[in-house]
Backbone as a printed PyTorch tensor [residue, N CA C, xyz], in Angstrom:
tensor([[[ 38.2540, -12.4610, -33.6400],
         [ 36.9210, -12.5140, -33.6690],
         [ 36.8310, -13.9000, -33.3700]],

        [[ 38.0140, -14.1820, -32.1270],
         [ 37.2770, -15.3000, -30.8800],
         [ 36.7720, -16.3680, -30.7280]],

        [[ 35.9010, -14.7380, -29.6280],
         [ 35.0050, -14.8460, -29.3640],
         [ 33.7570, -15.2640, -30.0930]],

        [[ 33.9610, -15.1200, -31.5000],
         [ 32.6080, -15.5770, -32.5480],
         [ 31.1410, -16.1040, -31.6270]],

        [[ 31.3470, -17.8250, -31.2770],
         [ 30.4910, -18.4660, -31.1390],
         [ 29.2520, -17.6820, -29.8570]],

        [[ 30.2840, -17.2670, -28.4430],
         [ 30.4140, -15.8930, -27.7240],
         [ 28.7210, -15.1940, -28.3010]],

        [[ 29.3020, -14.4590, -28.8260],
         [ 28.7310, -13.3600, -29.1570],
         [ 27.3310, -13.3240, -30.2670]],

        [[ 27.2430, -14.4750, -30.9940],
         [ 26.8250, -14.6810, -31.6830],
         [ 25.3360, -15.8360, -30.5920]],

        [[ 25.7680, -16.3920, -29.4410],
         [ 24.6780, -17.3740, -28.8630],
         [ 24.2670, -16.1660, -28.3610]],

        [[ 24.6670, -15.4650, -27.2150],
         [ 24.0650, -14.5190, -26.7900],
         [ 23.2460, -13.8410, -27.0780]],

        [[ 23.6970, -12.9410, -28.1790],
         [ 22.5130, -12.4790, -29.0680],
         [ 21.3840, -13.0870, -29.8480]],

        [[ 21.2870, -14.5270, -30.3050],
         [ 20.3050, -15.3570, -30.8550],
         [ 19.4070, -15.3890, -29.6700]],

        [[ 20.0250, -15.7300, -28.0860],
         [ 18.9780, -15.8550, -27.3010],
         [ 18.4720, -14.9080, -26.8160]],

        [[ 18.7490, -13.7000, -26.6590],
         [ 18.0120, -12.6050, -26.2920],
         [ 17.8090, -11.6950, -27.7700]],

        [[ 17.3910, -12.2440, -28.4320],
         [ 16.2320, -11.8730, -29.9610],
         [ 15.3000, -12.2380, -29.8790]],

        [[ 15.7060, -14.1410, -30.3550],
         [ 14.2070, -15.1850, -30.4230],
         [ 14.3790, -16.2370, -29.6930]],

        [[ 15.4300, -15.9810, -28.2170],
         [ 15.0700, -17.1130, -26.9470],
         [ 15.1640, -18.6950, -27.7450]],

        [[ 16.1580, -18.6450, -28.9130],
         [ 16.4580, -19.6980, -29.3470],
         [ 16.9320, -20.7140, -28.7500]],

        [[ 16.7590, -21.6840, -28.3170],
         [ 17.4540, -22.7890, -27.0710],
         [ 19.0600, -23.1370, -27.1730]],

        [[ 19.8360, -23.4270, -26.8880],
         [ 21.2710, -24.0600, -26.6190],
         [ 21.3210, -25.1370, -27.7020]],

        [[ 20.7570, -26.3030, -28.0640],
         [ 20.6220, -26.7280, -29.4270],
         [ 20.3120, -26.0100, -30.5560]],

        [[ 19.6250, -25.3490, -30.6010],
         [ 19.4320, -24.6630, -31.6210],
         [ 20.1180, -24.0560, -32.6400]],

        [[ 21.5360, -23.2260, -31.6210],
         [ 21.6950, -22.1880, -31.1390],
         [ 23.2030, -23.6640, -32.4320]],

        [[ 23.5490, -24.2370, -31.4100],
         [ 24.5800, -25.1220, -32.0070],
         [ 24.2460, -25.6300, -32.7290]],

        [[ 22.8910, -25.8330, -33.6020],
         [ 23.2700, -26.8210, -34.9720],
         [ 23.4030, -25.7830, -36.0840]],

        [[ 22.8440, -24.2020, -35.6410],
         [ 23.4110, -23.5370, -36.5000],
         [ 24.9600, -23.1330, -36.9390]],

        [[ 25.4290, -22.4660, -36.1120],
         [ 26.6470, -22.4310, -35.5520],
         [ 27.9250, -22.5570, -36.4260]],

        [[ 27.7700, -23.8960, -37.3550],
         [ 28.4100, -23.7000, -38.2940],
         [ 28.3650, -23.2550, -39.4240]],

        [[ 27.4540, -22.1430, -39.4340],
         [ 26.3380, -21.8140, -40.1000],
         [ 26.6440, -20.1340, -40.7410]],

        [[ 27.7650, -20.0710, -39.7390],
         [ 27.9610, -18.1780, -39.1670],
         [ 28.6260, -18.1970, -39.2420]],

        [[ 29.2400, -17.2550, -40.4410],
         [ 30.7650, -17.4000, -40.8500],
         [ 31.6990, -15.9870, -40.3490]],

        [[ 32.2220, -15.7850, -39.5240],
         [ 33.5900, -14.1120, -40.0880],
         [ 33.3270, -13.1810, -40.8320]],

        [[ 32.8690, -12.1680, -40.7160],
         [ 34.0940, -11.5670, -42.2240],
         [ 34.1700, -10.1590, -41.6900]],

        [[ 35.2120,  -9.2750, -41.8420],
         [ 35.7280,  -8.2910, -41.6720],
         [ 35.5660,  -7.5270, -42.8640]],

        [[ 35.2100,  -6.3010, -42.5110],
         [ 34.7770,  -5.6940, -44.3080],
         [ 35.6030,  -4.1110, -43.8160]],

        [[ 36.5220,  -3.9030, -44.5470],
         [ 37.0760,  -2.2430, -43.7140],
         [ 36.3010,  -0.9420, -44.9310]],

        [[ 36.9700,  -0.0220, -43.7470],
         [ 35.5210,   1.4550, -44.1090],
         [ 36.0800,   1.6990, -45.4780]],

        [[ 35.3990,   1.9830, -45.6730],
         [ 34.4390,   2.2450, -47.5290],
         [ 34.2680,   0.5840, -48.1960]],

        [[ 34.3960,  -0.3570, -47.9390],
         [ 33.8700,  -1.2230, -48.9160],
         [ 32.3990,  -1.8120, -48.0620]],

        [[ 31.8220,  -1.9520, -49.0570],
         [ 30.2870,  -3.2040, -49.0560],
         [ 29.9170,  -4.2980, -48.3740]],

        [[ 29.1510,  -4.4090, -47.5090],
         [ 28.3630,  -5.8330, -47.5920],
         [ 27.7020,  -6.0290, -48.8090]],

        [[ 26.8410,  -4.9580, -49.1230],
         [ 25.7860,  -5.3550, -50.4130],
         [ 26.4850,  -4.0740, -51.3300]],

        [[ 26.1620,  -4.0780, -52.7020],
         [ 26.4480,  -3.2360, -54.0290],
         [ 24.8250,  -3.1000, -54.5170]],

        [[ 24.8720,  -2.1310, -54.5550],
         [ 23.0990,  -1.6910, -55.6280],
         [ 23.3610,  -2.0460, -56.6320]],

        [[ 21.8730,  -3.5340, -56.7530],
         [ 21.5540,  -3.5840, -58.2120],
         [ 21.8920,  -5.3440, -58.1130]],

        [[ 22.2530,  -5.8570, -56.5530],
         [ 22.8580,  -7.1650, -56.5560],
         [ 22.1420,  -7.8690, -55.6290]],

        [[ 21.4990,  -8.6180, -55.5990],
         [ 20.8190,  -9.3750, -54.3010],
         [ 21.5780,  -9.4290, -53.7530]],

        [[ 21.1370,  -9.1230, -52.0850],
         [ 21.3840,  -9.1770, -50.4400],
         [ 21.2990, -10.5590, -50.3670]],

        [[ 22.4420, -11.5390, -49.9410],
         [ 22.8230, -13.1670, -50.0780],
         [ 22.8830, -13.4840, -48.6650]],

        [[ 22.8740, -12.1670, -47.9270],
         [ 23.4600, -12.5750, -46.2430],
         [ 23.0170, -11.7060, -45.8220]],

        [[ 22.5420, -12.1950, -44.5450],
         [ 22.0250, -11.8970, -43.3100],
         [ 23.4570, -11.8170, -42.0880]],

        [[ 24.2260,  -9.9360, -41.7790],
         [ 24.8340,  -9.9230, -40.6250],
         [ 25.0330,  -9.7850, -39.0080]],

        [[ 24.9000, -10.0710, -38.7410],
         [ 24.9980,  -9.8240, -36.9330],
         [ 26.2000,  -9.0110, -36.6960]],

        [[ 25.6330,  -7.6340, -36.8820],
         [ 27.4340,  -6.3180, -36.9660],
         [ 27.8110,  -6.5470, -35.0210]],

        [[ 28.9740,  -7.1980, -35.2620],
         [ 29.5790,  -7.5160, -33.9900],
         [ 30.5870,  -6.6420, -33.2860]],

        [[ 31.5730,  -5.2930, -34.5750],
         [ 31.8840,  -4.1650, -34.5910],
         [ 31.7840,  -3.5420, -35.8960]],

        [[ 31.6000,  -2.1510, -35.1500],
         [ 31.4610,  -0.7240, -36.7130],
         [ 30.1370,  -0.4980, -36.8660]],

        [[ 29.8970,   0.2850, -38.0150],
         [ 29.0340,   0.9600, -37.8280],
         [ 28.5660,   0.9540, -39.7150]],

        [[ 27.7200,   0.8760, -39.9860],
         [ 27.3410,   0.3640, -41.7900],
         [ 25.9440,   1.7860, -42.1850]],

        [[ 26.0780,   1.9740, -43.5030],
         [ 24.8350,   2.3290, -43.6320],
         [ 24.2140,   2.1240, -44.6490]],

        [[ 23.1140,   2.5890, -44.7840],
         [ 22.2280,   1.7730, -46.0760],
         [ 21.6530,   3.3050, -47.2790]],

        [[ 22.2650,   3.1390, -48.1830],
         [ 22.5390,   4.8450, -49.0020],
         [ 21.3960,   4.7940, -50.0160]],

        [[ 21.5160,   5.2810, -50.8360],
         [ 20.9580,   5.7880, -52.2550],
         [ 21.5770,   6.4080, -52.7920]],

        [[ 21.8620,   6.4390, -53.9590],
         [ 22.8880,   6.8360, -54.8860],
         [ 22.1510,   7.7940, -55.8080]],

        [[ 21.5700,   8.9580, -56.5670],
         [ 20.3110,   9.8750, -57.4420],
         [ 21.6800,   9.1240, -58.5550]],

        [[ 20.7640,   7.9300, -59.3880],
         [ 21.4110,   7.9730, -60.8390],
         [ 22.0550,   9.2900, -61.2310]],

        [[ 20.6290,  10.5410, -61.7780],
         [ 21.1000,  11.8960, -62.1610],
         [ 22.0020,  13.0610, -61.3870]],

        [[ 22.1910,  13.8520, -60.7090],
         [ 23.0610,  14.5210, -59.6770],
         [ 23.5970,  13.8350, -58.7540]],

        [[ 23.9760,  11.9960, -58.4220],
         [ 25.2000,  11.7150, -57.9150],
         [ 25.2970,  12.0790, -56.3500]],

        [[ 23.8640,  12.4880, -55.8390],
         [ 23.7520,  12.6300, -54.5950],
         [ 23.2540,  11.1410, -53.8310]],

        [[ 24.0440,  11.1980, -52.3850],
         [ 24.0140,  10.4110, -51.9830],
         [ 23.0910,  10.4800, -50.8100]],

        [[ 22.0950,  10.4510, -50.7610],
         [ 20.7600,  10.0270, -48.9960],
         [ 20.5160,   8.9510, -48.8960]],

        [[ 21.3700,   9.1350, -47.4940],
         [ 21.6580,   8.3820, -46.3840],
         [ 19.6300,   7.2920, -45.6670]],

        [[ 19.5400,   6.2850, -45.5090],
         [ 17.7740,   6.0030, -45.1810],
         [ 18.2750,   5.2290, -43.8850]],

        [[ 19.1630,   4.0630, -43.5240],
         [ 19.7910,   3.2370, -42.2350],
         [ 20.7230,   3.6690, -41.2610]],

        [[ 21.1590,   3.4320, -41.0270],
         [ 22.6210,   2.8730, -40.1880],
         [ 22.1940,   1.9000, -39.1440]],

        [[ 23.4350,   1.0160, -39.2210],
         [ 23.0440,  -0.5200, -38.2390],
         [ 24.7800,  -0.3290, -37.4120]],

        [[ 24.1010,  -0.8690, -36.7560],
         [ 25.5120,  -0.6550, -35.9850],
         [ 25.7810,  -1.9220, -34.2380]],

        [[ 26.3240,  -1.9470, -34.0340],
         [ 27.0580,  -3.2900, -32.8790],
         [ 25.4640,  -3.8380, -32.7430]],

        [[ 25.6680,  -5.0920, -32.4630],
         [ 24.5810,  -5.6900, -31.6730],
         [ 22.9430,  -5.6840, -33.3810]],

        [[ 23.2660,  -5.3550, -34.1460],
         [ 21.5170,  -5.3590, -34.8630],
         [ 22.1580,  -5.9940, -36.0390]],

        [[ 21.2480,  -6.9480, -36.8290],
         [ 21.5230,  -7.3170, -38.2950],
         [ 21.3430,  -6.0530, -39.0330]],

        [[ 22.3770,  -6.6580, -40.4680],
         [ 22.6180,  -5.7380, -41.1630],
         [ 22.2210,  -6.4040, -41.9670]],

        [[ 21.4820,  -6.0410, -43.3090],
         [ 20.4730,  -6.5840, -44.3800],
         [ 19.9060,  -5.6440, -45.5760]],

        [[ 20.5150,  -6.0160, -46.3850],
         [ 18.6010,  -5.4240, -47.2590],
         [ 17.6270,  -6.2040, -47.5280]],

        [[ 16.7020,  -5.9900, -46.1240],
         [ 15.9120,  -7.4100, -46.1710],
         [ 14.9760,  -7.7100, -47.3570]],

        [[ 13.8440,  -6.3500, -47.8300],
         [ 13.5980,  -6.9290, -49.1560],
         [ 14.3950,  -7.8850, -50.7840]],

        [[ 15.5730,  -7.3710, -50.5280],
         [ 16.3150,  -7.8230, -51.7630],
         [ 17.0210,  -9.7220, -50.8000]],

        [[ 17.0480,  -9.4960, -49.6490],
         [ 17.3140, -10.2260, -49.1510],
         [ 16.4020, -12.1290, -49.0860]],

        [[ 14.7350, -11.7650, -49.3890],
         [ 13.7200, -12.2380, -48.6010],
         [ 13.3340, -12.6050, -50.0990]],

        [[ 13.3020, -11.5230, -51.2130],
         [ 12.3690, -11.7590, -52.4780],
         [ 13.6920, -12.5170, -53.5170]],

        [[ 14.7430, -12.3480, -53.2090],
         [ 15.4240, -12.3120, -54.5330],
         [ 15.6250, -11.9810, -55.7640]],

        [[ 15.8380, -10.3510, -55.2610],
         [ 15.8960,  -9.6500, -56.2040],
         [ 16.5180,  -8.4600, -56.1720]],

        [[ 17.5370,  -7.6090, -56.6250],
         [ 18.4310,  -6.5620, -56.6500],
         [ 18.2200,  -6.3160, -55.9570]],

        [[ 18.9100,  -5.2300, -54.7970],
         [ 19.1510,  -4.3060, -53.5920],
         [ 19.0730,  -2.9880, -54.3210]],

        [[ 17.8320,  -2.7410, -54.5360],
         [ 18.4450,  -0.1140, -54.6850],
         [ 18.9830,   0.3160, -53.7600]],

        [[ 19.5210,  -0.7270, -53.2690],
         [ 20.6890,   0.7370, -52.3540],
         [ 22.0370,  -0.5840, -51.9740]],

        [[ 23.2930,   0.4440, -51.5530],
         [ 25.0410,   0.2200, -51.1810],
         [ 24.2980,   0.2430, -49.2390]],

        [[ 24.6100,  -0.8480, -49.6040],
         [ 25.0260,  -0.9200, -47.2950],
         [ 26.7050,  -0.5330, -47.9930]],

        [[ 27.0250,  -0.0230, -46.8690],
         [ 28.8390,   0.5580, -47.0490],
         [ 29.5910,   0.4070, -44.9690]],

        [[ 30.2720,   0.0840, -45.2830],
         [ 30.4620,   0.2180, -43.7840],
         [ 31.7770,   1.8000, -43.3870]],

        [[ 31.0980,   2.6890, -42.9630],
         [ 31.3530,   3.8360, -41.8780],
         [ 33.0500,   3.2720, -41.4120]],

        [[ 33.1480,   2.2540, -41.0380],
         [ 34.3320,   2.0120, -40.6010],
         [ 34.9340,   0.7670, -40.4370]],

        [[ 35.9720,  -0.1040, -39.6390],
         [ 36.4960,  -1.1270, -39.7780],
         [ 35.1430,  -1.8060, -39.0660]],

        [[ 34.8190,  -2.9480, -40.0240],
         [ 33.9720,  -3.2020, -39.1390],
         [ 33.5750,  -4.9840, -39.8530]],

        [[ 33.5640,  -5.3240, -38.0890],
         [ 33.4730,  -7.1230, -38.2730],
         [ 32.2140,  -8.0220, -37.9490]],

        [[ 31.6270,  -8.5160, -39.0400],
         [ 30.6790,  -8.9480, -38.7950],
         [ 30.4840, -10.2460, -38.3190]],

        [[ 29.3490, -11.2830, -38.1600],
         [ 29.0360, -12.3080, -38.4330],
         [ 28.1040, -13.0810, -39.2490]],

        [[ 27.8980, -13.8800, -40.2660],
         [ 27.2000, -13.6900, -41.2540],
         [ 26.9770, -15.0450, -41.5360]],

        [[ 25.3110, -15.2690, -41.8890],
         [ 24.6650, -16.5170, -42.7960],
         [ 24.1260, -16.5660, -43.7880]],

        [[ 24.2930, -17.6670, -44.9940],
         [ 24.0260, -17.1320, -46.0900],
         [ 22.2890, -16.9870, -46.0990]],

        [[ 21.3970, -16.7420, -47.2250],
         [ 20.5000, -17.2640, -47.4260],
         [ 19.9610, -18.5270, -47.8940]],

        [[ 20.0300, -19.3950, -48.4620],
         [ 20.2120, -20.9780, -48.7740],
         [ 20.6870, -21.1640, -46.8570]],

        [[ 21.3600, -20.7950, -45.7790],
         [ 21.9290, -21.6670, -44.8700],
         [ 20.5020, -21.8420, -43.6020]],

        [[ 20.0120, -20.1450, -43.6720],
         [ 18.9470, -19.8830, -42.9810],
         [ 17.6780, -20.1720, -43.7340]],

        [[ 17.4040, -20.2470, -44.8640],
         [ 16.0790, -21.0360, -45.1160],
         [ 16.4700, -22.3730, -44.8390]],

        [[ 17.5850, -22.9760, -44.7480],
         [ 17.2940, -24.7530, -44.0680],
         [ 17.0750, -24.9750, -43.0000]],

        [[ 17.3920, -24.0070, -41.4850],
         [ 17.2290, -23.7390, -40.7050],
         [ 15.5890, -23.3220, -40.3320]],

        [[ 15.2540, -22.6660, -41.0120],
         [ 13.2480, -22.5660, -40.8970],
         [ 12.8450, -23.7600, -41.0200]],

        [[ 12.9430, -24.4450, -42.4280],
         [ 12.9910, -25.6630, -42.7240],
         [ 12.5650, -26.5560, -41.4870]],

        [[ 13.9050, -26.8080, -41.1730],
         [ 14.1040, -27.9410, -39.9890],
         [ 13.4060, -28.0260, -38.4040]],

        [[ 13.2460, -26.3270, -38.6760],
         [ 13.6340, -25.5020, -36.7440],
         [ 12.7100, -24.8760, -36.2530]],

        [[ 11.2210, -25.2010, -35.7520],
         [  9.8200, -24.2600, -35.6290],
         [ 10.8310, -23.0900, -34.7170]],

        [[ 11.9540, -23.3350, -34.0440],
         [ 12.1750, -22.1980, -33.1850],
         [ 12.9950, -21.3130, -33.9860]],

        [[ 13.3890, -21.4140, -34.8910],
         [ 14.3410, -20.9370, -36.4040],
         [ 13.3630, -19.8450, -36.6780]],

        [[ 12.0420, -20.3140, -37.5310],
         [ 10.9650, -20.2010, -37.9980],
         [ 10.3650, -18.8090, -37.3410]],

        [[ 10.6650, -19.2770, -36.0960],
         [  9.8360, -17.8200, -34.5300],
         [ 11.2750, -16.7190, -35.6480]],

        [[ 12.6440, -17.0710, -35.0620],
         [ 13.2670, -16.3140, -35.7130],
         [ 12.7120, -15.3780, -36.9750]],

        [[ 12.7320, -16.3040, -37.9430],
         [ 12.2430, -15.1840, -38.8270],
         [ 11.6170, -14.5070, -39.0040]],

        [[ 10.3510, -15.2390, -37.7980],
         [  9.3490, -13.8790, -38.1880],
         [  9.7970, -12.6360, -37.3240]],

        [[ 10.3880, -12.5510, -36.2600],
         [ 10.4790, -12.0880, -35.2980],
         [ 11.7770, -10.5150, -36.9260]],

        [[ 12.7360, -11.7430, -36.9190],
         [ 13.1080, -10.8750, -37.3870],
         [ 12.4690, -10.2600, -38.9050]],

        [[ 11.5460, -10.8840, -39.8050],
         [ 10.3750,  -9.4950, -40.2950],
         [ 10.3340,  -8.8960, -39.5600]],

        [[  9.4080,  -9.0310, -38.6730],
         [  8.6910,  -7.9480, -37.7940],
         [  9.4700,  -6.9010, -37.4570]],

        [[ 11.1470,  -6.8500, -37.1360],
         [ 12.0070,  -5.7010, -36.5920],
         [ 12.2860,  -4.9200, -37.6860]],

        [[ 12.2990,  -5.9580, -38.9880],
         [ 12.8490,  -4.9820, -40.1920],
         [ 11.0940,  -3.8130, -41.0130]],

        [[ 10.1750,  -4.6750, -40.7890],
         [  9.2550,  -3.9350, -40.5260],
         [  8.6940,  -2.9160, -39.6220]],

        [[  9.3890,  -3.3450, -38.4330],
         [  9.1660,  -1.7940, -38.1710],
         [ 10.2380,  -0.8400, -38.0900]],

        [[ 11.2890,  -1.3290, -38.1460],
         [ 12.3250,  -0.7220, -38.2350],
         [ 12.0410,   0.6730, -39.8020]],

        [[ 11.6150,   0.0610, -40.8190],
         [ 10.7240,   0.7240, -42.3170],
         [  9.7170,   2.0390, -41.2840]],

        [[  8.8550,   1.0690, -40.8840],
         [  7.2990,   1.5600, -40.6830],
         [  7.7330,   3.4880, -39.9700]],

        [[  9.1490,   2.7180, -39.0540],
         [  9.5880,   4.1740, -37.8750],
         [  9.7930,   5.2270, -38.9110]],

        [[ 10.4930,   4.7510, -39.5590],
         [ 11.5480,   6.5660, -40.4200],
         [ 10.2340,   6.6130, -41.3470]],

        [[  9.1520,   6.0800, -41.7510],
         [  8.4470,   6.4610, -42.4900],
         [  8.1250,   7.9630, -41.7000]],

        [[  6.8420,   7.3450, -40.0700],
         [  6.1750,   7.8480, -38.9820],
         [  7.4650,   9.3610, -38.6710]],

        [[  8.3330,   8.7450, -38.8090],
         [  9.5850,  10.2030, -38.0680],
         [  9.1320,  11.1340, -39.0870]],

        [[  9.1990,  10.9920, -40.2510],
         [  9.4280,  12.4620, -41.2480],
         [  8.1840,  12.5000, -40.9870]],

        [[  7.3850,  12.4630, -41.1520],
         [  5.0980,  12.7450, -41.2370],
         [  5.7660,  13.4960, -39.8300]],

        [[  5.6960,  12.2930, -38.2780],
         [  5.0090,  12.9530, -36.8730],
         [  6.1630,  14.0810, -36.2300]],

        [[  7.3920,  14.0380, -36.4950],
         [  8.5050,  13.9650, -35.8930],
         [  9.1050,  15.2440, -36.0630]],

        [[ 10.2700,  15.8260, -35.8820],
         [ 10.6100,  17.3360, -35.7990],
         [ 12.1960,  16.8060, -35.3990]],

        [[ 12.4690,  18.0840, -36.9070],
         [ 14.2300,  17.3310, -37.4130],
         [ 14.9230,  17.3150, -35.8300]],

        [[ 14.6550,  17.4220, -35.1270],
         [ 15.5810,  17.6260, -33.5500],
         [ 15.3070,  16.0040, -32.9150]],

        [[ 14.2200,  16.5100, -32.7280],
         [ 13.0690,  14.3990, -32.4950],
         [ 13.7860,  14.2210, -33.4940]],

        [[ 14.1860,  13.4140, -34.4060],
         [ 14.5270,  12.5840, -35.3600],
         [ 16.0370,  12.3480, -34.8860]],

        [[ 16.5440,  13.5730, -34.3750],
         [ 17.8090,  13.0350, -33.9210],
         [ 18.1580,  12.8830, -32.7840]],

        [[ 17.4800,  13.2080, -31.6660],
         [ 17.3070,  12.5760, -30.1280],
         [ 16.8870,  10.9510, -30.4910]],

        [[ 16.0100,  10.3080, -31.3630],
         [ 15.8030,   9.3390, -31.5550],
         [ 17.2850,   8.4440, -32.1700]],

        [[ 17.5900,   8.3440, -32.9500],
         [ 19.0980,   8.2720, -34.0800],
         [ 20.3160,   8.1160, -32.5160]],

        [[ 20.0610,   8.8520, -31.7050],
         [ 21.3470,   9.1270, -30.5320],
         [ 20.7340,   8.0230, -29.4020]],

        [[ 19.7280,   7.5950, -29.6530],
         [ 19.2630,   6.6640, -28.4620],
         [ 19.7790,   5.6750, -29.0310]],

        [[ 19.4160,   5.1260, -31.2610],
         [ 19.6470,   4.1790, -31.3830],
         [ 21.0940,   4.2980, -31.7290]],

        [[ 21.4530,   4.7510, -31.6070],
         [ 23.3180,   4.8170, -31.6210],
         [ 23.9160,   6.1190, -30.8960]],

        [[ 24.1690,   5.6380, -29.4830],
         [ 24.7760,   6.8070, -29.0490],
         [ 25.6360,   7.1700, -29.2330]],

        [[ 26.5510,   7.0260, -29.5470],
         [ 28.2180,   7.7130, -29.8740],
         [ 28.0760,   7.4260, -31.5490]],

        [[ 27.0580,   8.4430, -31.8640],
         [ 27.0710,   7.8470, -33.4580],
         [ 27.4530,   9.0770, -34.0580]],

        [[ 27.6690,  10.5740, -33.2110],
         [ 27.7790,  12.1920, -33.8910],
         [ 29.3590,  11.8510, -34.0330]],

        [[ 30.2520,  11.2620, -32.5550],
         [ 31.1770,  10.6970, -32.8540],
         [ 32.6660,   9.5160, -33.6750]],

        [[ 31.4290,   8.9010, -34.2380],
         [ 31.8590,   8.0860, -35.2270],
         [ 31.7030,   8.3850, -36.6390]],

        [[ 30.8660,   8.8510, -37.4200],
         [ 30.9270,   9.5120, -38.5900],
         [ 30.7060,  10.9210, -39.0420]],

        [[ 31.1950,  10.9440, -39.8800],
         [ 30.5520,  12.5220, -40.1230],
         [ 29.5080,  13.2930, -40.2070]],

        [[ 29.2260,  13.7950, -39.8670],
         [ 28.3490,  15.2060, -39.7870],
         [ 27.6010,  15.1100, -40.6110]],

        [[ 28.1840,  14.9250, -41.9360],
         [ 27.4050,  15.8720, -43.3390],
         [ 26.2640,  14.0760, -43.9700]],

        [[ 27.3150,  12.8740, -42.7350],
         [ 26.1560,  11.9730, -43.5440],
         [ 24.8420,  12.1530, -42.2520]],

        [[ 25.0090,  12.3460, -41.1770],
         [ 23.5630,  12.1960, -40.4030],
         [ 22.7530,  13.3070, -40.4980]],

        [[ 23.3920,  14.2300, -41.5680],
         [ 22.4000,  15.5470, -42.0730],
         [ 21.6830,  15.4600, -43.1280]],

        [[ 21.8220,  13.9690, -43.9590],
         [ 21.4410,  13.8160, -44.7350],
         [ 20.6080,  12.6080, -44.4670]],

        [[ 21.1610,  11.9280, -43.2590],
         [ 20.0150,  10.3030, -42.7720],
         [ 18.7550,  11.2360, -42.4230]],

        [[ 19.5270,  12.9420, -41.6260],
         [ 17.4170,  13.1000, -41.1670],
         [ 17.1900,  14.1280, -42.5000]],

        [[ 17.9830,  14.2780, -43.4990],
         [ 17.0200,  15.3480, -44.6150],
         [ 16.8950,  16.8260, -43.9740]],

        [[ 18.1160,  16.6330, -43.4210],
         [ 18.8460,  18.7200, -42.7980],
         [ 19.8910,  19.0490, -43.8350]],

        [[ 20.6360,  20.0220, -43.6490],
         [ 21.2970,  20.6780, -43.8900],
         [ 22.3620,  20.7900, -43.3180]],

        [[ 24.0800,  21.0000, -43.0850],
         [ 25.1670,  20.5930, -42.2500],
         [ 25.2990,  22.1000, -41.4280]],

        [[ 24.8530,  22.7950, -41.2340],
         [ 24.7230,  24.6620, -40.6210],
         [ 22.9590,  23.5830, -39.6600]],

        [[ 21.9040,  23.5220, -40.5200],
         [ 20.9860,  23.2050, -38.9340],
         [ 21.3610,  21.6990, -38.6050]],

        [[ 22.0770,  21.0150, -38.9100],
         [ 22.6090,  20.2160, -37.8970],
         [ 23.2260,  20.1940, -36.5000]],

        [[ 23.9670,  21.1350, -36.9030],
         [ 24.8720,  22.1840, -36.4260],
         [ 24.1020,  22.5170, -34.6790]],

        [[ 23.2060,  23.3300, -35.0970],
         [ 21.4770,  24.3920, -34.5740],
         [ 21.2180,  22.7540, -33.5350]],

        [[ 21.0610,  22.3860, -33.5440],
         [ 20.1980,  21.5200, -32.9580],
         [ 20.9160,  20.2700, -32.4920]],

        [[ 22.0070,  20.2400, -32.4040],
         [ 23.1530,  19.7580, -31.8470],
         [ 23.5900,  21.1430, -30.5060]],

        [[ 24.0940,  22.3200, -31.0810],
         [ 23.8770,  23.1470, -30.1970],
         [ 22.8900,  23.2500, -29.0070]],

        [[ 21.5860,  23.3230, -29.7370],
         [ 20.1420,  23.7310, -28.1590],
         [ 20.3730,  22.1710, -27.5150]],

        [[ 21.1400,  21.3880, -28.1610],
         [ 20.6800,  20.0310, -27.1120],
         [ 21.9140,  19.8120, -26.5490]],

        [[ 22.8620,  20.0980, -26.9690],
         [ 24.5190,  20.3960, -25.8210],
         [ 24.8860,  19.0500, -26.7110]],

        [[ 25.2320,  18.5190, -27.9590],
         [ 25.3310,  17.6820, -27.9130],
         [ 25.9420,  17.4720, -29.6400]]])
């Protein structure tokens, strides 16, 4: 990940309009990390201590039912998105979910402690924190509203808008789990819309 600083700078400017000076101040605090397919960014029952920017790869946030062992996918995060268990990250309480790499992945991450130090000493980084909170609130509310107001097909199309090539990247049963439908139902939807 030779161009870590370039990727990070571009994303931070787009996300929060941070100045070159703001970003330069933060660069030593961001670290690159490779996460192999099947490994975890964060485990259930552990506090999420890092905020990651996905440079390459895709992650799923999922819950495993302790009684039946069934896994339920809640969110996917791919390139140019932040990956974190936000509630755990800000509350410092254990995470209720697993965050797993679905393919060999690369992130650039910053620790809770370092990010909060930036918030304390720089108003622009405080704005970044507010935008981050708004983004994750919007994710959560959109997810809830999709189950109330949208059909399975509409939810699938929205997933494709956010992650255009997800169908080629992860097994269909993960997408079915995310949509709350069976694999045969997903196959019928894909045939109808030719994807």
